[in-house]
């Protein structure tokens, strides 16, 4: 609920009526205005009908008038400036609000308090509270993970076979063996094959 003075109430009624007539002349529904200006439908109806209880503070009302005027093709800033956002002066009776507190304050100023205040607070034996738990900052966990990943990467690179050692493992080892050529005679082959085969004697 806005706190408005009489001049502001009259301004809202005039501006709201003017905006409503202009909107109806252009055959625009109030729902369309609400959708295009992003002003709640309830606020637009309250502005057009001059329902002051449903309107917010004057500075917001001025913004609604500006957006509504711009939407209808008017100079929204000029229209909004016709509505005053000054707050009405607040009248109050200080004596009614404060009551007799001023007399009490005067009495305390001129009559000092005679109650003696203890010079030192009494010592109370309290067990020492445990130190607050230390928490690990989140960035420290990321740093630790990064260092661990770096160490694992270095280890994997060192253990990986190098190109030279891999090439050596793939080539078969060839040793030069010197051997004299074997010459065989057919007789010697037959004699060896006969001697190795089982002998069967005919009866």
JSON list of C-alpha atoms in Angstrom, two decimals:
[
{"chain": "A", "resi": 1, "resn": "UNK", "atom": "CA", "xyz": [0.00, 0.00, 0.00]},
{"chain": "A", "resi": 2, "resn": "UNK", "atom": "CA", "xyz": [1.46, 3.31, -1.04]},
{"chain": "A", "resi": 3, "resn": "UNK", "atom": "CA", "xyz": [1.53, 6.26, 1.31]},
{"chain": "A", "resi": 4, "resn": "UNK", "atom": "CA", "xyz": [0.42, 9.13, -0.92]},
{"chain": "A", "resi": 5, "resn": "UNK", "atom": "CA", "xyz": [-0.56, 12.70, -0.27]},
{"chain": "A", "resi": 6, "resn": "UNK", "atom": "CA", "xyz": [-3.71, 14.27, -1.72]},
{"chain": "A", "resi": 7, "resn": "UNK", "atom": "CA", "xyz": [-1.88, 15.78, -4.70]},
{"chain": "A", "resi": 8, "resn": "UNK", "atom": "CA", "xyz": [-0.38, 12.40, -5.65]},
{"chain": "A", "resi": 9, "resn": "UNK", "atom": "CA", "xyz": [-3.77, 10.70, -5.35]},
{"chain": "A", "resi": 10, "resn": "UNK", "atom": "CA", "xyz": [-5.31, 13.23, -7.73]},
{"chain": "A", "resi": 11, "resn": "UNK", "atom": "CA", "xyz": [-2.39, 12.88, -10.18]},
{"chain": "A", "resi": 12, "resn": "UNK", "atom": "CA", "xyz": [-2.76, 9.08, -10.26]},
{"chain": "A", "resi": 13, "resn": "UNK", "atom": "CA", "xyz": [-6.49, 9.29, -10.92]},
{"chain": "A", "resi": 14, "resn": "UNK", "atom": "CA", "xyz": [-5.98, 11.74, -13.81]},
{"chain": "A", "resi": 15, "resn": "UNK", "atom": "CA", "xyz": [-3.07, 9.84, -15.37]},
{"chain": "A", "resi": 16, "resn": "UNK", "atom": "CA", "xyz": [-4.81, 6.46, -14.96]},
{"chain": "A", "resi": 17, "resn": "UNK", "atom": "CA", "xyz": [-8.01, 7.73, -16.58]},
{"chain": "A", "resi": 18, "resn": "UNK", "atom": "CA", "xyz": [-6.02, 9.27, -19.46]},
{"chain": "A", "resi": 19, "resn": "UNK", "atom": "CA", "xyz": [-4.07, 6.02, -20.06]},
{"chain": "A", "resi": 20, "resn": "UNK", "atom": "CA", "xyz": [-7.24, 3.92, -19.91]},
{"chain": "A", "resi": 21, "resn": "UNK", "atom": "CA", "xyz": [-9.05, 6.12, -22.48]},
{"chain": "A", "resi": 22, "resn": "UNK", "atom": "CA", "xyz": [-6.05, 6.09, -24.81]},
{"chain": "A", "resi": 23, "resn": "UNK", "atom": "CA", "xyz": [-5.74, 2.29, -24.53]},
{"chain": "A", "resi": 24, "resn": "UNK", "atom": "CA", "xyz": [-9.44, 1.82, -25.30]},
{"chain": "A", "resi": 25, "resn": "UNK", "atom": "CA", "xyz": [-9.21, 4.18, -28.29]},
{"chain": "A", "resi": 26, "resn": "UNK", "atom": "CA", "xyz": [-6.41, 2.02, -29.71]},
{"chain": "A", "resi": 27, "resn": "UNK", "atom": "CA", "xyz": [-8.48, -1.15, -29.03]},
{"chain": "A", "resi": 28, "resn": "UNK", "atom": "CA", "xyz": [-5.75, -2.72, -26.91]},
{"chain": "A", "resi": 29, "resn": "UNK", "atom": "CA", "xyz": [-6.70, -5.09, -24.13]},
{"chain": "A", "resi": 30, "resn": "UNK", "atom": "CA", "xyz": [-5.29, -4.53, -20.68]},
{"chain": "A", "resi": 31, "resn": "UNK", "atom": "CA", "xyz": [-3.94, -8.10, -20.74]},
{"chain": "A", "resi": 32, "resn": "UNK", "atom": "CA", "xyz": [-1.87, -7.25, -23.82]},
{"chain": "A", "resi": 33, "resn": "UNK", "atom": "CA", "xyz": [-0.48, -4.18, -22.05]},
{"chain": "A", "resi": 34, "resn": "UNK", "atom": "CA", "xyz": [0.44, -6.35, -19.06]},
{"chain": "A", "resi": 35, "resn": "UNK", "atom": "CA", "xyz": [2.21, -8.88, -21.29]},
{"chain": "A", "resi": 36, "resn": "UNK", "atom": "CA", "xyz": [4.15, -6.29, -23.31]},
{"chain": "A", "resi": 37, "resn": "UNK", "atom": "CA", "xyz": [5.14, -3.98, -20.43]},
{"chain": "A", "resi": 38, "resn": "UNK", "atom": "CA", "xyz": [5.83, -6.71, -17.84]},
{"chain": "A", "resi": 39, "resn": "UNK", "atom": "CA", "xyz": [3.57, -4.90, -15.37]},
{"chain": "A", "resi": 40, "resn": "UNK", "atom": "CA", "xyz": [1.22, -7.11, -13.38]},
{"chain": "A", "resi": 41, "resn": "UNK", "atom": "CA", "xyz": [-2.39, -6.99, -14.48]},
{"chain": "A", "resi": 42, "resn": "UNK", "atom": "CA", "xyz": [-3.50, -6.16, -10.94]},
{"chain": "A", "resi": 43, "resn": "UNK", "atom": "CA", "xyz": [-1.19, -3.12, -10.87]},
{"chain": "A", "resi": 44, "resn": "UNK", "atom": "CA", "xyz": [-2.43, -1.88, -14.26]},
{"chain": "A", "resi": 45, "resn": "UNK", "atom": "CA", "xyz": [-6.06, -2.14, -13.18]},
{"chain": "A", "resi": 46, "resn": "UNK", "atom": "CA", "xyz": [-5.28, -0.32, -9.93]},
{"chain": "A", "resi": 47, "resn": "UNK", "atom": "CA", "xyz": [-3.48, 2.43, -11.87]},
{"chain": "A", "resi": 48, "resn": "UNK", "atom": "CA", "xyz": [-6.34, 2.90, -14.35]},
{"chain": "A", "resi": 49, "resn": "UNK", "atom": "CA", "xyz": [-9.04, 2.80, -11.70]},
{"chain": "A", "resi": 50, "resn": "UNK", "atom": "CA", "xyz": [-7.14, 4.88, -9.14]},
{"chain": "A", "resi": 51, "resn": "UNK", "atom": "CA", "xyz": [-7.19, 2.16, -6.46]},
{"chain": "A", "resi": 52, "resn": "UNK", "atom": "CA", "xyz": [-4.43, 3.52, -4.29]},
{"chain": "A", "resi": 53, "resn": "UNK", "atom": "CA", "xyz": [-4.47, 0.64, -1.81]},
{"chain": "A", "resi": 54, "resn": "UNK", "atom": "CA", "xyz": [-3.30, -1.80, -4.48]},
{"chain": "A", "resi": 55, "resn": "UNK", "atom": "CA", "xyz": [-0.40, 0.33, -5.74]},
{"chain": "A", "resi": 56, "resn": "UNK", "atom": "CA", "xyz": [3.23, 0.13, -4.54]},
{"chain": "A", "resi": 57, "resn": "UNK", "atom": "CA", "xyz": [5.51, 3.00, -3.54]},
{"chain": "A", "resi": 58, "resn": "UNK", "atom": "CA", "xyz": [5.47, 6.21, -5.64]},
{"chain": "A", "resi": 59, "resn": "UNK", "atom": "CA", "xyz": [8.81, 5.52, -7.36]},
{"chain": "A", "resi": 60, "resn": "UNK", "atom": "CA", "xyz": [7.42, 2.22, -8.71]},
{"chain": "A", "resi": 61, "resn": "UNK", "atom": "CA", "xyz": [4.19, 3.91, -9.79]},
{"chain": "A", "resi": 62, "resn": "UNK", "atom": "CA", "xyz": [6.25, 6.43, -11.75]},
{"chain": "A", "resi": 63, "resn": "UNK", "atom": "CA", "xyz": [8.04, 3.57, -13.53]},
{"chain": "A", "resi": 64, "resn": "UNK", "atom": "CA", "xyz": [4.72, 1.91, -14.36]},
{"chain": "A", "resi": 65, "resn": "UNK", "atom": "CA", "xyz": [3.41, 5.17, -15.83]},
{"chain": "A", "resi": 66, "resn": "UNK", "atom": "CA", "xyz": [6.55, 5.57, -17.96]},
{"chain": "A", "resi": 67, "resn": "UNK", "atom": "CA", "xyz": [6.37, 2.01, -19.38]},
{"chain": "A", "resi": 68, "resn": "UNK", "atom": "CA", "xyz": [2.62, 2.19, -19.93]},
{"chain": "A", "resi": 69, "resn": "UNK", "atom": "CA", "xyz": [2.93, 5.56, -21.71]},
{"chain": "A", "resi": 70, "resn": "UNK", "atom": "CA", "xyz": [5.79, 4.31, -23.90]},
{"chain": "A", "resi": 71, "resn": "UNK", "atom": "CA", "xyz": [3.72, 1.27, -24.90]},
{"chain": "A", "resi": 72, "resn": "UNK", "atom": "CA", "xyz": [0.79, 3.47, -25.96]},
{"chain": "A", "resi": 73, "resn": "UNK", "atom": "CA", "xyz": [3.05, 5.68, -28.07]},
{"chain": "A", "resi": 74, "resn": "UNK", "atom": "CA", "xyz": [3.30, 8.59, -25.63]},
{"chain": "A", "resi": 75, "resn": "UNK", "atom": "CA", "xyz": [6.42, 10.18, -24.21]},
{"chain": "A", "resi": 76, "resn": "UNK", "atom": "CA", "xyz": [6.62, 7.95, -21.14]},
{"chain": "A", "resi": 77, "resn": "UNK", "atom": "CA", "xyz": [9.32, 9.98, -19.41]},
{"chain": "A", "resi": 78, "resn": "UNK", "atom": "CA", "xyz": [7.36, 13.24, -19.72]},
{"chain": "A", "resi": 79, "resn": "UNK", "atom": "CA", "xyz": [4.18, 11.55, -18.55]},
{"chain": "A", "resi": 80, "resn": "UNK", "atom": "CA", "xyz": [5.94, 9.94, -15.59]},
{"chain": "A", "resi": 81, "resn": "UNK", "atom": "CA", "xyz": [7.41, 13.30, -14.54]},
{"chain": "A", "resi": 82, "resn": "UNK", "atom": "CA", "xyz": [3.88, 14.67, -14.12]},
{"chain": "A", "resi": 83, "resn": "UNK", "atom": "CA", "xyz": [3.55, 12.32, -11.15]},
{"chain": "A", "resi": 84, "resn": "UNK", "atom": "CA", "xyz": [5.44, 13.51, -8.10]},
{"chain": "A", "resi": 85, "resn": "UNK", "atom": "CA", "xyz": [7.40, 10.88, -6.19]},
{"chain": "A", "resi": 86, "resn": "UNK", "atom": "CA", "xyz": [8.01, 13.09, -3.16]},
{"chain": "A", "resi": 87, "resn": "UNK", "atom": "CA", "xyz": [6.83, 11.50, 0.02]},
{"chain": "A", "resi": 88, "resn": "UNK", "atom": "CA", "xyz": [4.30, 13.42, 2.06]},
{"chain": "A", "resi": 89, "resn": "UNK", "atom": "CA", "xyz": [5.65, 15.05, 5.19]},
{"chain": "A", "resi": 90, "resn": "UNK", "atom": "CA", "xyz": [5.16, 12.87, 8.20]},
{"chain": "A", "resi": 91, "resn": "UNK", "atom": "CA", "xyz": [3.43, 14.62, 11.05]},
{"chain": "A", "resi": 92, "resn": "UNK", "atom": "CA", "xyz": [3.88, 13.19, 14.48]},
{"chain": "A", "resi": 93, "resn": "UNK", "atom": "CA", "xyz": [3.73, 14.34, 18.04]},
{"chain": "A", "resi": 94, "resn": "UNK", "atom": "CA", "xyz": [7.12, 13.79, 19.60]},
{"chain": "A", "resi": 95, "resn": "UNK", "atom": "CA", "xyz": [5.72, 14.00, 23.13]},
{"chain": "A", "resi": 96, "resn": "UNK", "atom": "CA", "xyz": [3.16, 11.28, 22.36]},
{"chain": "A", "resi": 97, "resn": "UNK", "atom": "CA", "xyz": [5.77, 8.98, 20.84]},
{"chain": "A", "resi": 98, "resn": "UNK", "atom": "CA", "xyz": [8.56, 9.57, 23.33]},
{"chain": "A", "resi": 99, "resn": "UNK", "atom": "CA", "xyz": [6.32, 10.02, 26.36]},
{"chain": "A", "resi": 100, "resn": "UNK", "atom": "CA", "xyz": [8.15, 10.81, 29.58]},
{"chain": "A", "resi": 101, "resn": "UNK", "atom": "CA", "xyz": [11.47, 9.40, 28.43]},
{"chain": "A", "resi": 102, "resn": "UNK", "atom": "CA", "xyz": [12.99, 12.88, 28.17]},
{"chain": "A", "resi": 103, "resn": "UNK", "atom": "CA", "xyz": [12.30, 13.49, 31.85]},
{"chain": "A", "resi": 104, "resn": "UNK", "atom": "CA", "xyz": [13.90, 10.15, 32.73]},
{"chain": "A", "resi": 105, "resn": "UNK", "atom": "CA", "xyz": [16.97, 10.99, 30.67]},
{"chain": "A", "resi": 106, "resn": "UNK", "atom": "CA", "xyz": [17.30, 14.38, 32.36]},
{"chain": "A", "resi": 107, "resn": "UNK", "atom": "CA", "xyz": [17.03, 12.75, 35.78]},
{"chain": "A", "resi": 108, "resn": "UNK", "atom": "CA", "xyz": [19.77, 10.26, 34.91]},
{"chain": "A", "resi": 109, "resn": "UNK", "atom": "CA", "xyz": [22.05, 12.99, 33.62]},
{"chain": "A", "resi": 110, "resn": "UNK", "atom": "CA", "xyz": [21.75, 15.17, 36.70]},
{"chain": "A", "resi": 111, "resn": "UNK", "atom": "CA", "xyz": [21.52, 12.38, 39.28]},
{"chain": "A", "resi": 112, "resn": "UNK", "atom": "CA", "xyz": [24.35, 9.92, 38.80]},
{"chain": "A", "resi": 113, "resn": "UNK", "atom": "CA", "xyz": [23.70, 6.34, 39.60]},
{"chain": "A", "resi": 114, "resn": "UNK", "atom": "CA", "xyz": [24.91, 5.53, 43.09]},
{"chain": "A", "resi": 115, "resn": "UNK", "atom": "CA", "xyz": [25.26, 1.79, 42.57]},
{"chain": "A", "resi": 116, "resn": "UNK", "atom": "CA", "xyz": [28.88, 0.70, 42.65]},
{"chain": "A", "resi": 117, "resn": "UNK", "atom": "CA", "xyz": [30.03, -1.25, 39.69]},
{"chain": "A", "resi": 118, "resn": "UNK", "atom": "CA", "xyz": [32.54, -4.02, 40.28]},
{"chain": "A", "resi": 119, "resn": "UNK", "atom": "CA", "xyz": [36.01, -3.01, 39.15]},
{"chain": "A", "resi": 120, "resn": "UNK", "atom": "CA", "xyz": [36.89, -6.44, 37.81]},
{"chain": "A", "resi": 121, "resn": "UNK", "atom": "CA", "xyz": [34.59, -9.13, 36.55]},
{"chain": "A", "resi": 122, "resn": "UNK", "atom": "CA", "xyz": [34.62, -12.26, 38.72]},
{"chain": "A", "resi": 123, "resn": "UNK", "atom": "CA", "xyz": [36.83, -15.04, 37.48]},
{"chain": "A", "resi": 124, "resn": "UNK", "atom": "CA", "xyz": [34.94, -18.10, 36.39]},
{"chain": "A", "resi": 125, "resn": "UNK", "atom": "CA", "xyz": [36.67, -21.37, 35.85]},
{"chain": "A", "resi": 126, "resn": "UNK", "atom": "CA", "xyz": [35.55, -22.66, 32.52]},
{"chain": "A", "resi": 127, "resn": "UNK", "atom": "CA", "xyz": [37.08, -25.55, 30.69]},
{"chain": "A", "resi": 128, "resn": "UNK", "atom": "CA", "xyz": [39.09, -24.50, 27.70]},
{"chain": "A", "resi": 129, "resn": "UNK", "atom": "CA", "xyz": [37.07, -24.82, 24.58]},
{"chain": "A", "resi": 130, "resn": "UNK", "atom": "CA", "xyz": [38.56, -27.05, 21.93]},
{"chain": "A", "resi": 131, "resn": "UNK", "atom": "CA", "xyz": [40.22, -25.25, 19.06]},
{"chain": "A", "resi": 132, "resn": "UNK", "atom": "CA", "xyz": [38.01, -24.80, 16.05]},
{"chain": "A", "resi": 133, "resn": "UNK", "atom": "CA", "xyz": [38.24, -27.55, 13.48]},
{"chain": "A", "resi": 134, "resn": "UNK", "atom": "CA", "xyz": [40.38, -26.65, 10.54]},
{"chain": "A", "resi": 135, "resn": "UNK", "atom": "CA", "xyz": [38.79, -27.21, 7.22]},
{"chain": "A", "resi": 136, "resn": "UNK", "atom": "CA", "xyz": [40.68, -27.88, 4.04]},
{"chain": "A", "resi": 137, "resn": "UNK", "atom": "CA", "xyz": [40.06, -25.24, 1.42]},
{"chain": "A", "resi": 138, "resn": "UNK", "atom": "CA", "xyz": [38.53, -26.67, -1.76]},
{"chain": "A", "resi": 139, "resn": "UNK", "atom": "CA", "xyz": [41.29, -25.41, -4.01]},
{"chain": "A", "resi": 140, "resn": "UNK", "atom": "CA", "xyz": [43.84, -27.46, -2.04]},
{"chain": "A", "resi": 141, "resn": "UNK", "atom": "CA", "xyz": [42.13, -30.69, -3.12]},
{"chain": "A", "resi": 142, "resn": "UNK", "atom": "CA", "xyz": [42.41, -29.64, -6.78]},
{"chain": "A", "resi": 143, "resn": "UNK", "atom": "CA", "xyz": [46.09, -28.81, -6.38]},
{"chain": "A", "resi": 144, "resn": "UNK", "atom": "CA", "xyz": [46.73, -32.21, -4.76]},
{"chain": "A", "resi": 145, "resn": "UNK", "atom": "CA", "xyz": [44.93, -34.02, -7.58]},
{"chain": "A", "resi": 146, "resn": "UNK", "atom": "CA", "xyz": [46.91, -32.06, -10.16]},
{"chain": "A", "resi": 147, "resn": "UNK", "atom": "CA", "xyz": [50.25, -32.94, -8.54]},
{"chain": "A", "resi": 148, "resn": "UNK", "atom": "CA", "xyz": [49.26, -36.62, -8.34]},
{"chain": "A", "resi": 149, "resn": "UNK", "atom": "CA", "xyz": [48.27, -36.64, -12.02]},
{"chain": "A", "resi": 150, "resn": "UNK", "atom": "CA", "xyz": [51.57, -35.00, -12.96]},
{"chain": "A", "resi": 151, "resn": "UNK", "atom": "CA", "xyz": [53.56, -37.60, -11.01]},
{"chain": "A", "resi": 152, "resn": "UNK", "atom": "CA", "xyz": [51.60, -40.44, -12.64]},
{"chain": "A", "resi": 153, "resn": "UNK", "atom": "CA", "xyz": [52.23, -38.97, -16.08]},
{"chain": "A", "resi": 154, "resn": "UNK", "atom": "CA", "xyz": [55.97, -38.67, -15.48]},
{"chain": "A", "resi": 155, "resn": "UNK", "atom": "CA", "xyz": [56.11, -42.25, -14.17]},
{"chain": "A", "resi": 156, "resn": "UNK", "atom": "CA", "xyz": [54.23, -43.53, -17.23]},
{"chain": "A", "resi": 157, "resn": "UNK", "atom": "CA", "xyz": [56.57, -41.71, -19.58]},
{"chain": "A", "resi": 158, "resn": "UNK", "atom": "CA", "xyz": [59.69, -43.07, -17.86]},
{"chain": "A", "resi": 159, "resn": "UNK", "atom": "CA", "xyz": [58.39, -46.65, -17.85]},
{"chain": "A", "resi": 160, "resn": "UNK", "atom": "CA", "xyz": [57.20, -46.62, -21.45]},
{"chain": "A", "resi": 161, "resn": "UNK", "atom": "CA", "xyz": [59.65, -48.36, -23.79]},
{"chain": "A", "resi": 162, "resn": "UNK", "atom": "CA", "xyz": [61.58, -45.99, -25.94]},
{"chain": "A", "resi": 163, "resn": "UNK", "atom": "CA", "xyz": [61.54, -46.31, -29.71]},
{"chain": "A", "resi": 164, "resn": "UNK", "atom": "CA", "xyz": [65.03, -47.77, -29.82]},
{"chain": "A", "resi": 165, "resn": "UNK", "atom": "CA", "xyz": [64.35, -50.47, -27.26]},
{"chain": "A", "resi": 166, "resn": "UNK", "atom": "CA", "xyz": [61.08, -51.38, -28.94]},
{"chain": "A", "resi": 167, "resn": "UNK", "atom": "CA", "xyz": [62.84, -51.71, -32.29]},
{"chain": "A", "resi": 168, "resn": "UNK", "atom": "CA", "xyz": [65.49, -53.95, -30.76]},
{"chain": "A", "resi": 169, "resn": "UNK", "atom": "CA", "xyz": [62.86, -56.25, -29.28]},
{"chain": "A", "resi": 170, "resn": "UNK", "atom": "CA", "xyz": [61.11, -56.65, -32.61]},
{"chain": "A", "resi": 171, "resn": "UNK", "atom": "CA", "xyz": [64.21, -57.64, -34.65]},
{"chain": "A", "resi": 172, "resn": "UNK", "atom": "CA", "xyz": [65.28, -61.30, -34.27]},
{"chain": "A", "resi": 173, "resn": "UNK", "atom": "CA", "xyz": [68.74, -61.86, -32.98]},
{"chain": "A", "resi": 174, "resn": "UNK", "atom": "CA", "xyz": [71.05, -63.19, -35.72]},
{"chain": "A", "resi": 175, "resn": "UNK", "atom": "CA", "xyz": [74.36, -64.63, -34.75]},
{"chain": "A", "resi": 176, "resn": "UNK", "atom": "CA", "xyz": [76.94, -65.67, -37.23]},
{"chain": "A", "resi": 177, "resn": "UNK", "atom": "CA", "xyz": [77.66, -69.32, -36.87]},
{"chain": "A", "resi": 178, "resn": "UNK", "atom": "CA", "xyz": [80.55, -70.80, -38.76]},
{"chain": "A", "resi": 179, "resn": "UNK", "atom": "CA", "xyz": [79.87, -74.30, -39.87]},
{"chain": "A", "resi": 180, "resn": "UNK", "atom": "CA", "xyz": [81.58, -76.45, -42.36]},
{"chain": "A", "resi": 181, "resn": "UNK", "atom": "CA", "xyz": [79.46, -77.78, -45.15]},
{"chain": "A", "resi": 182, "resn": "UNK", "atom": "CA", "xyz": [78.31, -81.30, -44.59]},
{"chain": "A", "resi": 183, "resn": "UNK", "atom": "CA", "xyz": [78.89, -83.61, -47.46]},
{"chain": "A", "resi": 184, "resn": "UNK", "atom": "CA", "xyz": [77.15, -86.82, -47.33]},
{"chain": "A", "resi": 185, "resn": "UNK", "atom": "CA", "xyz": [77.49, -89.83, -49.43]},
{"chain": "A", "resi": 186, "resn": "UNK", "atom": "CA", "xyz": [74.53, -91.97, -50.24]},
{"chain": "A", "resi": 187, "resn": "UNK", "atom": "CA", "xyz": [76.11, -95.02, -48.61]},
{"chain": "A", "resi": 188, "resn": "UNK", "atom": "CA", "xyz": [76.62, -93.31, -45.36]},
{"chain": "A", "resi": 189, "resn": "UNK", "atom": "CA", "xyz": [73.04, -92.13, -45.29]},
{"chain": "A", "resi": 190, "resn": "UNK", "atom": "CA", "xyz": [71.75, -95.62, -45.99]},
{"chain": "A", "resi": 191, "resn": "UNK", "atom": "CA", "xyz": [73.94, -97.15, -43.37]},
{"chain": "A", "resi": 192, "resn": "UNK", "atom": "CA", "xyz": [72.77, -94.70, -40.80]},
{"chain": "A", "resi": 193, "resn": "UNK", "atom": "CA", "xyz": [69.15, -95.19, -41.74]},
{"chain": "A", "resi": 194, "resn": "UNK", "atom": "CA", "xyz": [69.54, -98.97, -41.66]},
{"chain": "A", "resi": 195, "resn": "UNK", "atom": "CA", "xyz": [71.25, -98.98, -38.38]},
{"chain": "A", "resi": 196, "resn": "UNK", "atom": "CA", "xyz": [68.53, -96.86, -36.90]},
{"chain": "A", "resi": 197, "resn": "UNK", "atom": "CA", "xyz": [65.69, -98.98, -38.17]},
{"chain": "A", "resi": 198, "resn": "UNK", "atom": "CA", "xyz": [64.82, -102.15, -36.25]},
{"chain": "A", "resi": 199, "resn": "UNK", "atom": "CA", "xyz": [66.22, -105.27, -37.73]},
{"chain": "A", "resi": 200, "resn": "UNK", "atom": "CA", "xyz": [63.95, -108.12, -38.45]},
{"chain": "A", "resi": 201, "resn": "UNK", "atom": "CA", "xyz": [65.45, -111.43, -39.38]},
{"chain": "A", "resi": 202, "resn": "UNK", "atom": "CA", "xyz": [63.60, -113.73, -41.72]},
{"chain": "A", "resi": 203, "resn": "UNK", "atom": "CA", "xyz": [63.10, -117.30, -40.48]}
]
